Short mmCIF file of C-alpha atoms and ligand atoms in Angstrom, two decimals:
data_model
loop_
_atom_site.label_atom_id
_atom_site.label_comp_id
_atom_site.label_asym_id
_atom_site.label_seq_id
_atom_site.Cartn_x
_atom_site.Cartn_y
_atom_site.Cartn_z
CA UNK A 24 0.00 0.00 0.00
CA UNK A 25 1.16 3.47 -0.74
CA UNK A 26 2.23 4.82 2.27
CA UNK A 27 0.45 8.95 2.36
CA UNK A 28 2.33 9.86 6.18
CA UNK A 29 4.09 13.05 5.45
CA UNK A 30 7.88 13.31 5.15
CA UNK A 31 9.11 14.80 8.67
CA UNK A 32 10.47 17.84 6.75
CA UNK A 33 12.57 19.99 8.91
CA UNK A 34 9.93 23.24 8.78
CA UNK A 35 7.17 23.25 7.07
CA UNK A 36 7.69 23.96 3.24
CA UNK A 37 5.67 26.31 1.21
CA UNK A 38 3.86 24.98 -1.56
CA UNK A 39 3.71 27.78 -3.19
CA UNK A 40 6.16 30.48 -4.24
CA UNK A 41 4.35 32.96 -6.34
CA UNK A 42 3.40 35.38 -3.91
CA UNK A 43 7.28 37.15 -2.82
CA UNK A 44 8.56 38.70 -5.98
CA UNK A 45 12.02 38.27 -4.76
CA UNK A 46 15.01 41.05 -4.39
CA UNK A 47 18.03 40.63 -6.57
CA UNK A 48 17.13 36.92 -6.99
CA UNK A 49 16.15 35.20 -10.96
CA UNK A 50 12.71 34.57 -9.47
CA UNK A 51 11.65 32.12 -12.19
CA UNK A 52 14.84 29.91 -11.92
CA UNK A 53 14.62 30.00 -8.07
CA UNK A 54 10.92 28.51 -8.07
CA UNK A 55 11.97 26.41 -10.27
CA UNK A 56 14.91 25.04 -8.00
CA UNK A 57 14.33 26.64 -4.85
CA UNK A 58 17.08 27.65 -2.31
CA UNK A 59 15.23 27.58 0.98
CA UNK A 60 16.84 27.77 4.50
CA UNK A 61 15.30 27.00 7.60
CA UNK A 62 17.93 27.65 10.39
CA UNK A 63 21.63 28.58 11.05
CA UNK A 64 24.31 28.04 13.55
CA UNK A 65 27.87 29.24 13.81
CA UNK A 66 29.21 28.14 10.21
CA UNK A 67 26.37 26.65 8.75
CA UNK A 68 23.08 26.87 7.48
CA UNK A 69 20.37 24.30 7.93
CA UNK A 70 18.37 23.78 4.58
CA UNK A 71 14.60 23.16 4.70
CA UNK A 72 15.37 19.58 4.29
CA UNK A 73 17.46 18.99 6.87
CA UNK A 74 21.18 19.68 5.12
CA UNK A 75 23.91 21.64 6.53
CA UNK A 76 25.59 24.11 4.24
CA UNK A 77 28.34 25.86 5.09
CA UNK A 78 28.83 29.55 4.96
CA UNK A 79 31.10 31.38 3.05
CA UNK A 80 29.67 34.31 2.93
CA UNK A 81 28.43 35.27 5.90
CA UNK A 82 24.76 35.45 4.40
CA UNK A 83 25.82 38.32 2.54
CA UNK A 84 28.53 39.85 4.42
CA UNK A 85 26.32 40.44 7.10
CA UNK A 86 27.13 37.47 9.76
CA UNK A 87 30.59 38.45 10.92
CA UNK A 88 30.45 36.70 13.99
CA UNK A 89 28.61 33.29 12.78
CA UNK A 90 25.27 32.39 13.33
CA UNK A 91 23.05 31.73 15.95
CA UNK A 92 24.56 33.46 18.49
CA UNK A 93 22.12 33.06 21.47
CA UNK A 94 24.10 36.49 23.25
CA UNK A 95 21.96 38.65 19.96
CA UNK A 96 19.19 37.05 20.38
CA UNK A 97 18.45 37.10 24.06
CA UNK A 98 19.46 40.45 23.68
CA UNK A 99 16.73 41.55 21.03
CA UNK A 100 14.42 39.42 22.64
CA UNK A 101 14.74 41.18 26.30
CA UNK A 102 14.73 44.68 24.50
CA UNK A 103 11.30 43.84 22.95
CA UNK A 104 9.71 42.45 25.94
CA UNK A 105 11.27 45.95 27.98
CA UNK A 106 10.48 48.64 24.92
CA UNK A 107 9.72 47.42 21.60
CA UNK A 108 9.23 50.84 19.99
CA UNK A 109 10.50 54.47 20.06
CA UNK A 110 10.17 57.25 18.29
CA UNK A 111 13.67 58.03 17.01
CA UNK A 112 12.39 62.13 16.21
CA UNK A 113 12.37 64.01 19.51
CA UNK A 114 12.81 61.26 21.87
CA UNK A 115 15.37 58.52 22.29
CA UNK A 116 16.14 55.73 24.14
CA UNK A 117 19.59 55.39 26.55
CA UNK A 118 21.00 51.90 23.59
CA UNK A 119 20.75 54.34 21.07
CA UNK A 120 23.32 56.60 22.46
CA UNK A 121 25.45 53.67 23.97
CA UNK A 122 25.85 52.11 20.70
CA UNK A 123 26.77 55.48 18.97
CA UNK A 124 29.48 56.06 21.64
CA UNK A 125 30.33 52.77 20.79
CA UNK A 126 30.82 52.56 17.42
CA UNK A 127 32.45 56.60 17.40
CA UNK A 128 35.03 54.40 19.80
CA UNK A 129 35.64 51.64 17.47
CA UNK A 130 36.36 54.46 14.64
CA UNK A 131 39.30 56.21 13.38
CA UNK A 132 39.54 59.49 15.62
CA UNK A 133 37.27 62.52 14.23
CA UNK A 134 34.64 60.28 13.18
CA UNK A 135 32.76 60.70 16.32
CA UNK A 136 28.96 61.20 15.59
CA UNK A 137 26.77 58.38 14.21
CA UNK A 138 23.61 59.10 12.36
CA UNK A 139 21.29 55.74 12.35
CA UNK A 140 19.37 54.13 9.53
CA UNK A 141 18.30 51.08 8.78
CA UNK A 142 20.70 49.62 5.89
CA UNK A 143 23.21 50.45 3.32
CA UNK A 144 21.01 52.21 0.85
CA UNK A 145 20.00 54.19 3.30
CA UNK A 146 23.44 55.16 4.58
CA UNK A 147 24.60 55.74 1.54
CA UNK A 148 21.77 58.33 0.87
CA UNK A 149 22.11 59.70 4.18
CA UNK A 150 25.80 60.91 3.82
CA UNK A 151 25.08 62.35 0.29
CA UNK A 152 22.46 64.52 1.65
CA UNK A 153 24.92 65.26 4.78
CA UNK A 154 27.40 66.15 2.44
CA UNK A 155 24.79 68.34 0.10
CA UNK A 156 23.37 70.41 3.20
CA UNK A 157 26.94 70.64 4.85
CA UNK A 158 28.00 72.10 1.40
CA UNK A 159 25.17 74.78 1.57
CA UNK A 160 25.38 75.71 5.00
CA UNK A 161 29.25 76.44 4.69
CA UNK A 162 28.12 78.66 2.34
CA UNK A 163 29.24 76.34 -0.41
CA UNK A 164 26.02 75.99 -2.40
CA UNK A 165 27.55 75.57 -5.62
CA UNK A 166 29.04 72.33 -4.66
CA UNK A 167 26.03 70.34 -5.63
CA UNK A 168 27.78 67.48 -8.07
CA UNK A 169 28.32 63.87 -6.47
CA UNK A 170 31.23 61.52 -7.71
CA UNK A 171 30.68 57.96 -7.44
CA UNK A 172 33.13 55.10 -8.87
CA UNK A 173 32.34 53.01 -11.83
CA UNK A 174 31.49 49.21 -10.77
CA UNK A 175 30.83 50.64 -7.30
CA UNK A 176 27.59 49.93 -4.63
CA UNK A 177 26.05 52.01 -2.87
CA UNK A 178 22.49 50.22 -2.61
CA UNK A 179 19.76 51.20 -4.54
CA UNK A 180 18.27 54.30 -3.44
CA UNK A 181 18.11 56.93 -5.90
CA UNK A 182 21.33 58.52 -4.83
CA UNK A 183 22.78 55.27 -4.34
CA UNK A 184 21.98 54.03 -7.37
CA UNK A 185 22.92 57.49 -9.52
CA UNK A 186 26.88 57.31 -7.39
CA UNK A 187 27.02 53.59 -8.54
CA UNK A 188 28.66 51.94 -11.12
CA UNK A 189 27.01 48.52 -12.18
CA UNK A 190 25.62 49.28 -15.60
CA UNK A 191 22.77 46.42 -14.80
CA UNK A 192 21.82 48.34 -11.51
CA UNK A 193 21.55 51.67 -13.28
CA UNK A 194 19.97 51.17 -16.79
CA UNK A 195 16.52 50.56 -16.34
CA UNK A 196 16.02 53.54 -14.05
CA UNK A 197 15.53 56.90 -16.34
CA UNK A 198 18.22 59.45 -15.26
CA UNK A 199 18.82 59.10 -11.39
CA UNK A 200 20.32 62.19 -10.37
CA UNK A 201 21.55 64.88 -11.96
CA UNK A 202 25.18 66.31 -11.75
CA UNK A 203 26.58 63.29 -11.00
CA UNK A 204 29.97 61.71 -12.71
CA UNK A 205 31.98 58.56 -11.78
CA UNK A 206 35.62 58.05 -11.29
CA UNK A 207 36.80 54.74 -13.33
CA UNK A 208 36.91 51.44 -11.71
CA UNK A 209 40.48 50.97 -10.63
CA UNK A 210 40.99 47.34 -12.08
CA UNK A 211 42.98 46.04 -14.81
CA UNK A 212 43.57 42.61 -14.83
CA UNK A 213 46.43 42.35 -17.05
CA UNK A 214 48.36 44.25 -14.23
CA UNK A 215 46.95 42.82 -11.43
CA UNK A 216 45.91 39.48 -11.84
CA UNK A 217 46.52 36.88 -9.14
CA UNK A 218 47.31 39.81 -6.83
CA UNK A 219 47.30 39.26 -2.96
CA UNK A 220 45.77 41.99 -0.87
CA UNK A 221 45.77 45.58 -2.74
CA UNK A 222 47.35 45.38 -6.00
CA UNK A 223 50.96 47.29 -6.86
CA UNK A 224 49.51 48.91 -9.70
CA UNK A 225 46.41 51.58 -10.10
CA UNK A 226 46.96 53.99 -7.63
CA UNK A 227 47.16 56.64 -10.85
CA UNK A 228 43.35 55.71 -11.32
CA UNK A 229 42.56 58.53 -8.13
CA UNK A 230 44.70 61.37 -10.48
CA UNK A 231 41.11 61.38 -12.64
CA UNK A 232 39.40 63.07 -9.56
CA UNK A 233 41.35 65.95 -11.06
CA UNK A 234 40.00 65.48 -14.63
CA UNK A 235 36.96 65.57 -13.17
CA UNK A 236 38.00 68.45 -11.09
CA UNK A 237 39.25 70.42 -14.24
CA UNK A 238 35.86 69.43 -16.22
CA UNK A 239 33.29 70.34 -13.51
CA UNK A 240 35.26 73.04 -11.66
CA UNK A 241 36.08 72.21 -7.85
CA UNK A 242 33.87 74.32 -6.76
CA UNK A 243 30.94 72.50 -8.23
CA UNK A 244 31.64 69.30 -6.55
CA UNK A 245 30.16 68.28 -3.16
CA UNK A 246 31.50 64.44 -2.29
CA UNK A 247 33.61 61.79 -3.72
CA UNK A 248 31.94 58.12 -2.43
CA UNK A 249 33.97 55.10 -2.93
CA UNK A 250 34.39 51.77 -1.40
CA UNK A 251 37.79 51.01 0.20
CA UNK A 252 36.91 47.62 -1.18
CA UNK A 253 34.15 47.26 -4.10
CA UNK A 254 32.89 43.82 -3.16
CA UNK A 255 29.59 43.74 -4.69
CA UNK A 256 31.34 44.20 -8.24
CA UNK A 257 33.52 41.02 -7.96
CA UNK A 258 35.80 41.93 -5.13
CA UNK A 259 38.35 44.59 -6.13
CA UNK A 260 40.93 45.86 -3.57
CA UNK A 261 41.72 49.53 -3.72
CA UNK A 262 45.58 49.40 -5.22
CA UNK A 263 48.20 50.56 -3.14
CA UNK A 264 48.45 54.21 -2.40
CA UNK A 265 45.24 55.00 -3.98
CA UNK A 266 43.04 55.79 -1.20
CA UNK A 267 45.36 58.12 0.04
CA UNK A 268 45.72 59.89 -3.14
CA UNK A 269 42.01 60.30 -2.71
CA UNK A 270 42.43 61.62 0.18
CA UNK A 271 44.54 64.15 -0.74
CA UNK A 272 43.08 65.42 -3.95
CA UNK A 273 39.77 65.61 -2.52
CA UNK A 274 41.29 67.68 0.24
CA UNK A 275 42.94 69.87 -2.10
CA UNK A 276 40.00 70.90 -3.50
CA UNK A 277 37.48 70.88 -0.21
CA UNK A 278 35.93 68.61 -1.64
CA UNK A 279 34.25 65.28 1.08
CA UNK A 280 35.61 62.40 1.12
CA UNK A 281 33.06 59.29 1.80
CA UNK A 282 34.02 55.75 2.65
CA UNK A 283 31.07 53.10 2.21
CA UNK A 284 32.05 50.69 4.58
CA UNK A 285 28.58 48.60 4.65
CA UNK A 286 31.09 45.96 3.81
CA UNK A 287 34.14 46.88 4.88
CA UNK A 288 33.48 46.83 8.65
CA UNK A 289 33.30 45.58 11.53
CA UNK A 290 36.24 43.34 10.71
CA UNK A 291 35.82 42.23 7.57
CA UNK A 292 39.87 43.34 6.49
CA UNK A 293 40.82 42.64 9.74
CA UNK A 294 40.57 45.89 11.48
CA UNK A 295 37.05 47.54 12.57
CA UNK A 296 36.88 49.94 9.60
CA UNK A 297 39.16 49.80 6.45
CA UNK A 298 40.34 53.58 7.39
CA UNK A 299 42.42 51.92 10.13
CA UNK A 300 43.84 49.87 7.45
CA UNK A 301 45.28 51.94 4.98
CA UNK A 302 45.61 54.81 7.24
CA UNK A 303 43.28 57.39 5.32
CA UNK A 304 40.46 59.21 7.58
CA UNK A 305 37.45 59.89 5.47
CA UNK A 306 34.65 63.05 6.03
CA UNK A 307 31.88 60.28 6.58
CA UNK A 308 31.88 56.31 6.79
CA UNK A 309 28.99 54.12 5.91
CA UNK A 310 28.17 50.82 7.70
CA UNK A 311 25.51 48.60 7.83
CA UNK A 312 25.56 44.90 7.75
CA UNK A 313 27.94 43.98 10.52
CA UNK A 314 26.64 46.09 12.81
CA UNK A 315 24.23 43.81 14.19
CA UNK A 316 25.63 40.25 12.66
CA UNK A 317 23.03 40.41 10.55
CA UNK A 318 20.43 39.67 13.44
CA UNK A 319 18.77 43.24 13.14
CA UNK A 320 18.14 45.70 10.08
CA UNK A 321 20.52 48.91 10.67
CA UNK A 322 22.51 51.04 9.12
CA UNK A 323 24.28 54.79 9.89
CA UNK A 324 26.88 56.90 9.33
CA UNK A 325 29.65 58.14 11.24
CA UNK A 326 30.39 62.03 10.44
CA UNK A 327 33.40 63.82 11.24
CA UNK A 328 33.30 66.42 14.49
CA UNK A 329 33.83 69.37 12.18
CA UNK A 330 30.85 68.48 9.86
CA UNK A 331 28.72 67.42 12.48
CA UNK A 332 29.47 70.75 14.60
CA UNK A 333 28.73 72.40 11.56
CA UNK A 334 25.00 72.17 11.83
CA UNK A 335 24.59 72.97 15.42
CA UNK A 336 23.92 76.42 14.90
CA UNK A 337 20.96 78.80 15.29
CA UNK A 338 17.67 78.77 17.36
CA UNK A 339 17.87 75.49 19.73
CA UNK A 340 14.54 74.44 19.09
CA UNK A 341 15.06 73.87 15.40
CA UNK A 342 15.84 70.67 13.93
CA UNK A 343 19.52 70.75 12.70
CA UNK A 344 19.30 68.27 9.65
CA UNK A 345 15.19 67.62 8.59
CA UNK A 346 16.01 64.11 7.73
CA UNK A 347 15.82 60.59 9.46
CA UNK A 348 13.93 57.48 9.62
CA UNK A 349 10.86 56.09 11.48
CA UNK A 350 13.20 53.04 12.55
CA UNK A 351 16.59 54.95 12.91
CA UNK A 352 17.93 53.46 16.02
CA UNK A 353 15.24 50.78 16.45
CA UNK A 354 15.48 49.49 19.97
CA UNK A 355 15.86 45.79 18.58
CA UNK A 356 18.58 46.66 16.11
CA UNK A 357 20.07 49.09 19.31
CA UNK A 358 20.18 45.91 21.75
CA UNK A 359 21.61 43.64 18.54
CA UNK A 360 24.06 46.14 17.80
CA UNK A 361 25.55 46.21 21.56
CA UNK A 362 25.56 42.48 21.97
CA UNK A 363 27.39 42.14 18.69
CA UNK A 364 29.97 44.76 19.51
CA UNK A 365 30.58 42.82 22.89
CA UNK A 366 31.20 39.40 20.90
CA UNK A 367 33.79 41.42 18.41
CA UNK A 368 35.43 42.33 21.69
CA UNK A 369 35.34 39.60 23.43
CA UNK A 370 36.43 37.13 20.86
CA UNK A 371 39.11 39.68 19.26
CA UNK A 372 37.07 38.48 15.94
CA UNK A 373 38.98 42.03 13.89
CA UNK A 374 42.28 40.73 14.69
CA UNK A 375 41.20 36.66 13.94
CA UNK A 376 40.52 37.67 10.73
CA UNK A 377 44.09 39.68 10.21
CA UNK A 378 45.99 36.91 11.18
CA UNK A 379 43.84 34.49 9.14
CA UNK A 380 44.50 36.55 5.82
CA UNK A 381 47.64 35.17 4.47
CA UNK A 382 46.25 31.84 4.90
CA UNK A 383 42.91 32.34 3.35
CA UNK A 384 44.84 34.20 0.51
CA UNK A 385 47.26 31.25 -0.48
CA UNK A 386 43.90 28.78 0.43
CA UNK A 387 42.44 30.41 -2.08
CA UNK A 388 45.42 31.13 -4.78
CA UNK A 389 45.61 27.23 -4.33
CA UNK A 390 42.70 27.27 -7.15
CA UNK A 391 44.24 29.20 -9.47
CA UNK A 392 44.67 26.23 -12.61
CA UNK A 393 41.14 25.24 -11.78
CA UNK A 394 39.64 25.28 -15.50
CA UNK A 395 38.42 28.57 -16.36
CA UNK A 396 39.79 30.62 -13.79
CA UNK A 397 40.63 33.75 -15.09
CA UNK A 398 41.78 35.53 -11.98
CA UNK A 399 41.72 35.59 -7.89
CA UNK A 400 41.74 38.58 -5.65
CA UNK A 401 41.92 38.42 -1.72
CA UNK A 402 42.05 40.87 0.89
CA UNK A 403 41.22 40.12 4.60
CA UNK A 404 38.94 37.13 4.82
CA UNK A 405 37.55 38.06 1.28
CA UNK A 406 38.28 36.80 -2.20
CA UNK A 407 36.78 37.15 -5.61
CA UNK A 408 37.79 34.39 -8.15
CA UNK A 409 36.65 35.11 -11.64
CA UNK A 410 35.57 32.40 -14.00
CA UNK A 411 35.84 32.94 -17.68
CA UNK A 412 31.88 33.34 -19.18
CA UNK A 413 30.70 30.64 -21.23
CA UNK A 414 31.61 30.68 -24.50
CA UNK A 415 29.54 31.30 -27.75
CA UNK A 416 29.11 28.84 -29.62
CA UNK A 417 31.03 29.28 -33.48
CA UNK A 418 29.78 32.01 -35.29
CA UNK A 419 27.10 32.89 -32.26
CA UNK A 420 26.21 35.39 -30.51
CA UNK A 421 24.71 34.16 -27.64
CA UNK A 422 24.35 37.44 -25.30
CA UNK A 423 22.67 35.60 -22.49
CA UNK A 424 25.87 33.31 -21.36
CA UNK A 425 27.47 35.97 -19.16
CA UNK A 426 26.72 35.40 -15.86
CA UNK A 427 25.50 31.71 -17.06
CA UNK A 428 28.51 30.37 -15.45
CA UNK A 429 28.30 32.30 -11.95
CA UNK A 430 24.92 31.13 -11.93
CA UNK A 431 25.35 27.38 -12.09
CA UNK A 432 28.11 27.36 -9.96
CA UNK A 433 25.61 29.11 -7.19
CA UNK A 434 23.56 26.55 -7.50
CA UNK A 435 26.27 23.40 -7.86
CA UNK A 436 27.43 25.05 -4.92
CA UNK A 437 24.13 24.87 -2.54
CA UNK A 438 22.06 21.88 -4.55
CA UNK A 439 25.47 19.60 -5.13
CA UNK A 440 27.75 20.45 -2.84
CA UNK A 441 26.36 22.01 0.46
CA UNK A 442 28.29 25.50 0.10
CA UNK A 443 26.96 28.65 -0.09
CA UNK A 444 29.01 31.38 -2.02
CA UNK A 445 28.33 34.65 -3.65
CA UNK A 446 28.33 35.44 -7.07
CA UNK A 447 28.38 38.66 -9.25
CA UNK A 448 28.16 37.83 -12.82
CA UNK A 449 30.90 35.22 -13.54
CA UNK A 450 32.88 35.69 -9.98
CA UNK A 451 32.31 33.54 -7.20
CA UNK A 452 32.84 35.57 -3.96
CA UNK A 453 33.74 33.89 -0.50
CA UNK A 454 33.30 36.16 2.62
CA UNK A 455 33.08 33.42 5.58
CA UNK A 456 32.25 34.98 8.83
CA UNK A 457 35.22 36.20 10.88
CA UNK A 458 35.27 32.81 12.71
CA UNK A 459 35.90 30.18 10.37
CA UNK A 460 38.52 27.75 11.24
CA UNK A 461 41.71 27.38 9.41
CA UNK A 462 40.03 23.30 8.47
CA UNK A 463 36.77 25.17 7.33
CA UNK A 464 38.94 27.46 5.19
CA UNK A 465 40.33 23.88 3.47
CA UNK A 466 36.93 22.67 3.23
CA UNK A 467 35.04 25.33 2.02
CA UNK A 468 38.15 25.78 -1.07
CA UNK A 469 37.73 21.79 -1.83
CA UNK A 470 34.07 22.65 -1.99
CA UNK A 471 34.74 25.69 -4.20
CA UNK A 472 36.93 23.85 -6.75
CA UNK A 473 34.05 20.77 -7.27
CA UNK A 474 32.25 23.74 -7.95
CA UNK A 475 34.46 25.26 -10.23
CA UNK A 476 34.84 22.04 -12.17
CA UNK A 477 31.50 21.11 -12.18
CA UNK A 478 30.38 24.34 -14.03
CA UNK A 479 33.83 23.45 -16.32
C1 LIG B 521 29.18 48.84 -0.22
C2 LIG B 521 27.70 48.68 -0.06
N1 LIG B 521 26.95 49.77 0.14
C3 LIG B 521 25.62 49.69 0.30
C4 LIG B 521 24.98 48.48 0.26
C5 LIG B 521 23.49 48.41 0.40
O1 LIG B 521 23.15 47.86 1.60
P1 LIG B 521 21.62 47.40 1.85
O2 LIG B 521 21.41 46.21 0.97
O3 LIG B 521 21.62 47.09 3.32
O4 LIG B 521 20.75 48.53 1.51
C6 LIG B 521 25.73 47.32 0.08
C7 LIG B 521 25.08 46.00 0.04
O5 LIG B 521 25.65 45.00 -0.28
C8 LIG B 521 27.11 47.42 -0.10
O6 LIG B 521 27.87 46.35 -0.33
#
C-alpha cells in the first residue's frame, strides 16, 4: 500500500512560491529550483530539508560573527519584551546613544557622531544629503555634483543608485540624479591578476578626480563616495596608495571624502573599519551589515566632528538636519548592535581575521589552474575568483551566457555540494564569517573547486 504519512520535513515547506517577488534573486529559476533555509548556527546553514551548508559568505557579508549566536538574540528578545518601539524624532532611548558612543570608539579618531538608519542604501543616501546640506550651510552651495566610482555599490536608493557603477543596476532607471559623474573602476587585470591583498599597480586611477575636477570646476563638486573595497562588483581591492591619493586630492579641493564601509566593517579586512587599514580618515563612513551580525536591520553613518558641529547652529529648538527614519535606532537593532559589539570584543574576531589573511589568501590562490579561472583577488577574509563566461558557440552570438557560469556554480554550490558562495556575474565571492577555522577554510576551497569544475 502506498504509504500517504508526510515526510518529517525539517519546517514546514511552502507549496507555493508565487506570492514574494524576490530582491536581486532570478525569481523564475529560483521557483523552479528553490534555495530555501530553515535555520543557522555558527558556520552553517540548515536547509529546509534537513542539510547543513556551510557559509562562506556570511549570508551576505552580514554574519561576521557566525550564526546563531544566542548572546543577539536574548538580547533583542529582552529589549522587545522591555520597549519594543521608540520614536527616534524628539525622543530617544539610553542603547541608542550607547551604541553610537560605541561605534564613534571603534572608529578612526574625528569620526565621532553616528547618524542611524536602517541599511546600506539608506546610509549611503544619508551621507550624500549630509554632504549636500553641509556644502550649503558652509556657504558652499555651488558644490552640488556627487562623484561615485564606476562598478561601485552604494544600494539602490536613488542617490545610491545614480553614485554607482554597475551598468545592470543603473539602466533601467531613467536618469537618477543629476550632476553626478563617476571616477573609473580601478581594475585592470592584465596588471593585477593573481594579486594578494591591494594590487601594486592603479593607484594613478585617483589622479582622474582631477580630470573631473578640471571638467566640472572644484567648486561645483560636493562628495567623492567610494568603497575602500568594491565587493559587490567582484571583489576589487583599492591598489596601493590609492586611497590616500584620494584623500589628498579631494582635500585639495574641499571637496568630502566618503568611505562606504557597509562591507568593509566591523572586521571584515581585519581591522574595525578599512580607514584603520590603509591609514586614510574619510569626512563620513557608511556601515551597515555587521553592525548587528546580521540579526537586526541597521545602518548609519559616522560624520566627522567638524561636519557634524557644523549644523549645530541657530535657534535650539530647530531641527539641525530635517532628515531621518521612522526606525533609525530601532530598539531591537540598538540591543543587537551592543551584543554584537561585545562578541567582536570579546572574541578579538577584527584581529582573527588579520591573522587568518595570508592563509585564506594562499587557500584560495591554491585554485588558481582550476579550469576557467581567469583571476583571484583576496584581501582580509575576502576573495573574488573570476571564472571565464561561457563561451559562444562558433559564429554565435549568444548574449545571455554571461553570468550563465556564476549562476550554475551558485547553485552546484548549494544543490550539489552544500556550500553557499556569492556570485556577481561570472565571480564567485567567499566572505566566511570572521570565525571560520583554518580546516573550514580547506573545506570550504575543496568545496569551491568541485564547484568550479562542475560548471567546467
Ligand atoms: C558597499 C555597499 N553599500 C551599500 C549596500 C546596500 O546595503 P543594503 O542592501 O543594506 O541597503 C551594500 C550592500 O551589499 C554594499 O555592499
Amino acid at each position: 500500500m502506498l504509504d500517504k504519512s508526510p515526510l518529517p520535513a525539517a519546517v514546514n515547506v511552502p507549496n507555493d512560491l508565487a506570492a514574494h517577488w524576490m530582491p536581486f534573486t532570478a525569481n523564475r529559476a529560483f521557483k523552479k529550483a528553490p534555495r530555501l533555509l530553515a535555520g543557522a548556527k555558527d558556520m552553517h546553514y540548515i536547509t529546509v530539508d534537513g542539510r547543513k551548508i556551510i557559509d562562506a559568505a556570511a549570508g551576505m557579508w552580514c554574519c561576521n560573527a557566525g550564526h546563531g549566536r544566542s548572546q543577539i538574540s536574548a538580547a533583542i528578545a529582552k529589549q522587545a519584551e522591555a520597549l519594543d518601539y521608540a520614536p527616534p524624532f524628539q525622543f530617544g532611548i539610553p542603547q541608542a546613544f550607547e551604541l553610537a558612543s560605541r561605534i564613534a570608539d571603534l572608529a578612526p579618531a574625528g569620526l565621532d557622531h553616528v547618524f542611524f538608519c536602517n541599511s546600506g542604501s539608506e546610509a549611503a543616501d544619508t551621507a550624500l544629503k549630509i554632504a549636500l546640506a553641509y556644502q550649503q550651510i558652509q556657504g558652499q552651495g555651488t558644490r552640488s555634483r556627487l562623484i561615485g566610482r564606476e562598478r561601485g555599490y552604494h544600494g539602490v536608493g536613488f542617490g545610491g543608485t545614480a553614485v554607482g557603477g554597475i551598468v545592470n543596476n543603473r539602466k533601467m532607471f531613467g536618469t537618477l540624479l543629476a550632476g553626478v559623474d563617476h571616477l573609473p573602476h580601478t581594475y585592470d587585470r592584465e596588471k593585477q591578476a593573481f594579486s594578494k591583498g591591494e594590487p601594486e599597480y592603479g593607484a594613478h586611477f585617483a589622479d582622474e578626480l582631477e580630470r573631473l575636477v578640471n571638467l566640472h570646476g572644484a567648486s561645483t563638486i560636493a562628495a567623492v563616495i567610494v568603497e575602500p573595497m568594491a565587493g559587490s562588483t567582484g571583489v576589487l581591492p583599492a591598489p596601493k596608495g590609492y586611497l590616500k591619493r584620494l584623500r589628498e586630492i579631494t582635500q585639495k579641493h574641499g571637496i568630502l571624502l566618503i568611505f562606504d564601509e557597509v562591507i568593509t566593517g566591523y572586521g571584515r579586512l581585519g581591522f574595525a573599519f578599512a580607514a584603520e587599514r590603509y591609514g586614510v580618515l574619510p569626512d563620513m563612513l557608511t556601515f551597515a551589515k555587521g553592525i548587528t551580525n546580521g540579526a537586526a536591520p541597521m545602518g548609519g553613518v559616522l560624520v566627522r566632528d567638524t561636519i557634524h558641529d557644523a549644523f549645530m547652529s541657530g535657534p535650539e529648538h530647530v531641527v539641525e538636519l530635517t532628515h531621518g527614519y521612522t526606525y533609525s535606532a530601532h530598539p531591537l537593532a540598538c540591543a543587537a548592535g551592543l551584543a554584537t559589539l561585545d562578541i567582536y570584543r570579546d572574541e578579538n574576531l577584527f584581529e582573527r581575521a588579520g591573522k587568518l589573511e595570508p592563509k585564506f589568501a594562499d587557500a584560495v590562490m591554491s585554485l588558481r589552474g582550476e579550469p576557467n579561472v581567469v583571476d583571484i583577488r583576496t584581501v582580509g577574509l575576502t576573495a573574488g575568483i573570476d571564472l571565464a563566461p561561457r563561451p559562444d558557440l562558433p559564429g554565435k552570438r549568444r548574449p545571455d551566457l554571461p553570468g550563465k557560469r556564476g549562476f550554475d556554480g551558485l547553485n552546484s554550490a548549494f544543490h550539489d555540494n552544500d556550500l553557499m558562495l556569492r556570485v556577481a556575474g561570472d565571480t564567485l565571492a567567499l566572505t566566511p564569517p570572521l570565525i571560520v577555522t583554518e580546516d573550514q577554510i580547506g573545506e570550504i576551497i575543496e568545496k569551491v573547486a568541485k564547484v568550479i569544475r562542475a560548471v567546467a
